[in-house]
CSV table of C-alpha atoms in Angstrom, one decimal:
chain,number,residue,atom,x,y,z
G,28,GLN,CA,-11.4,2.0,-10.5
G,29,VAL,CA,-8.5,3.7,-8.8
G,30,GLN,CA,-5.1,3.6,-10.5
G,31,LEU,CA,-1.7,5.0,-9.4
G,32,VAL,CA,0.9,5.8,-12.0
G,33,GLU,CA,4.5,6.5,-10.9
G,34,SER,CA,7.4,8.1,-12.7
G,35,GLY,CA,10.8,9.5,-12.0
G,36,GLY,CA,13.0,6.6,-10.8
G,37,GLY,CA,16.5,6.0,-12.2
G,38,SER,CA,20.2,5.6,-11.3
G,39,VAL,CA,22.2,8.2,-9.6
G,40,GLN,CA,25.5,8.4,-7.7
G,41,VAL,CA,25.8,8.9,-4.0
G,42,GLY,CA,24.8,12.4,-3.0
G,43,GLY,CA,22.6,12.8,-6.0
G,44,SER,CA,18.9,13.7,-6.2
G,45,LEU,CA,15.8,12.3,-7.8
G,46,ARG,CA,12.1,13.3,-7.8
G,47,LEU,CA,9.4,10.7,-7.9
G,48,SER,CA,5.8,11.5,-9.0
G,49,CYS,CA,2.6,9.5,-8.5
G,50,THR,CA,-0.8,10.5,-9.9
G,51,ALA,CA,-4.0,8.9,-8.6
G,52,SER,CA,-7.0,8.6,-10.9
G,53,GLY,CA,-10.5,7.1,-10.2
G,54,TYR,CA,-11.2,8.8,-6.9
G,55,THR,CA,-14.4,10.8,-6.6
G,56,TYR,CA,-12.9,13.3,-4.1
G,57,GLY,CA,-9.3,12.3,-3.9
G,58,PRO,CA,-7.4,10.1,-1.4
G,59,ASN,CA,-7.3,11.2,2.2
G,60,TYR,CA,-3.6,10.4,2.3
G,61,MET,CA,-0.9,9.0,0.1
G,62,ALA,CA,2.5,7.6,0.8
G,63,TRP,CA,5.7,6.3,-0.6
G,64,PHE,CA,7.0,2.8,0.3
G,65,ARG,CA,10.2,1.1,-0.8
G,66,GLN,CA,11.4,-2.5,-1.0
G,67,ALA,CA,15.0,-3.6,-1.4
G,68,PRO,CA,15.8,-7.1,-2.6
G,69,GLY,CA,15.4,-9.6,0.3
G,70,LYS,CA,13.9,-7.0,2.6
G,71,GLU,CA,10.3,-6.2,3.7
G,72,ARG,CA,8.4,-3.3,2.2
G,73,GLU,CA,9.1,-0.1,4.3
G,74,GLY,CA,6.9,3.0,4.5
G,75,VAL,CA,9.1,6.0,3.8
G,76,ALA,CA,6.8,9.1,3.9
G,77,LEU,CA,3.1,9.8,4.2
G,78,ILE,CA,1.2,12.9,3.5
G,79,TYR,CA,-2.4,13.6,4.5
G,80,ARG,CA,-4.7,15.7,2.3
G,81,ASP,CA,-4.6,18.4,5.0
G,82,GLY,CA,-0.9,18.6,4.7
G,83,ASP,CA,0.3,16.7,7.7
G,84,ILE,CA,3.4,14.7,7.0
G,85,VAL,CA,5.2,11.7,8.5
G,86,TYR,CA,8.7,10.5,7.7
G,87,ILE,CA,10.8,7.6,8.8
G,88,ASP,CA,13.9,8.7,10.7
G,89,SER,CA,16.4,7.5,8.0
G,90,VAL,CA,15.1,9.9,5.4
G,91,LYS,CA,14.4,13.0,7.5
G,92,GLY,CA,16.2,16.0,6.2
G,93,ARG,CA,16.9,14.3,2.9
G,94,PHE,CA,13.5,13.4,1.5
G,95,THR,CA,10.6,15.7,1.0
G,96,ILE,CA,7.0,14.5,0.3
G,97,SER,CA,4.6,17.0,-1.2
G,98,GLN,CA,1.3,17.0,-3.1
G,99,ASP,CA,-0.8,18.8,-5.6
G,100,ASN,CA,-4.4,18.1,-4.5
G,101,THR,CA,-5.8,19.6,-7.7
G,102,LYS,CA,-4.0,16.9,-9.6
G,103,ASN,CA,-4.2,14.0,-7.0
G,104,THR,CA,-0.5,13.8,-7.4
G,105,VAL,CA,2.1,13.2,-4.7
G,106,TYR,CA,5.9,13.8,-5.1
G,107,LEU,CA,8.9,12.5,-3.3
G,108,GLN,CA,12.0,14.7,-3.7
G,109,MET,CA,15.0,12.7,-2.7
G,110,SER,CA,18.3,14.4,-2.0
G,111,ARG,CA,21.7,13.3,-0.6
G,112,LEU,CA,20.9,9.8,-1.7
G,113,LYS,CA,22.8,6.9,-0.2
G,114,PRO,CA,23.4,3.3,-1.4
G,115,GLU,CA,21.0,2.1,1.2
G,116,ASP,CA,18.2,4.1,-0.5
G,117,THR,CA,18.4,1.7,-3.4
G,118,ALA,CA,15.0,0.0,-3.8
G,119,MET,CA,11.9,-0.3,-5.7
G,120,TYR,CA,9.7,2.6,-4.7
G,121,PHE,CA,5.9,2.3,-4.6
G,122,CYS,CA,3.2,4.9,-4.3
G,123,ALA,CA,0.2,3.9,-2.2
G,124,ALA,CA,-3.1,5.6,-1.6
G,125,ALA,CA,-5.8,5.4,1.1
G,126,SER,CA,-8.6,2.9,1.2
G,127,MET,CA,-10.9,2.1,4.0
G,128,LEU,CA,-10.9,-1.5,2.8
G,129,GLY,CA,-7.1,-1.8,2.6
G,130,SER,CA,-4.6,-3.4,4.9
G,131,TRP,CA,-2.7,-1.6,7.6
G,132,TYR,CA,0.9,-0.5,7.0
G,133,ARG,CA,3.3,1.4,9.2
G,134,VAL,CA,5.0,4.6,8.1
G,135,GLY,CA,7.3,5.7,10.8
G,136,PRO,CA,5.3,6.2,14.1
G,137,THR,CA,1.9,5.9,12.4
G,138,THR,CA,-0.2,3.3,10.7
G,139,ALA,CA,-2.7,3.7,8.0
G,140,ARG,CA,-4.8,1.7,5.6
G,141,PHE,CA,-3.6,1.4,2.0
G,142,GLY,CA,-5.6,-0.3,-0.7
G,143,TYR,CA,-4.1,1.0,-3.9
G,144,TRP,CA,-0.6,0.6,-5.1
G,145,GLY,CA,1.4,1.8,-8.1
G,146,GLN,CA,3.5,-0.5,-10.2
G,147,GLY,CA,6.8,0.7,-8.7
G,148,THR,CA,9.8,2.6,-9.9
G,149,GLN,CA,13.4,1.6,-9.4
G,150,VAL,CA,15.8,3.9,-7.6
G,151,THR,CA,19.5,2.8,-7.7
G,152,VAL,CA,22.2,4.7,-5.9
G,153,SER,CA,25.8,3.8,-6.7
G,154,SER,CA,29.0,4.8,-5.0
C-alpha cells in the first residue's frame, strides 16, 4: 500500500522561506513522478510543481523563480523549497504521486495521473 508522508509546513512572514518534504513508501520501484499541489480556502486544488523520476520539472508561472522542486530517488522523497513567499501562497499543500489508475490533474502546461495523496501540510504567509 502506497503512503505519502509530508512535513515542513508552518507560518512565515512575507519574503520568508519554507521547505516541504514528502516521502513515498510502498512502491516497488518508486513513482514515475511526484508533485506538489495546494488548496486555499474556497479555491480549487492547484498543481504547483511536478518532477519526473528522470529529473524533468514543471512549474506553474506564479511560483517560477521562487519555488524549487527536487527529489532524492534513493529515498523516494520529494522536496519543495519555497522562497520569497507571498500571502497568496497561503494554502494547504499536498504531495501527490503517480498512479496509472489515478485521476488526471493539471500542473502548469502538463497533465498527469495521480492516485496517491499525502495528508497535507499548512503553509501560512502573513504580512
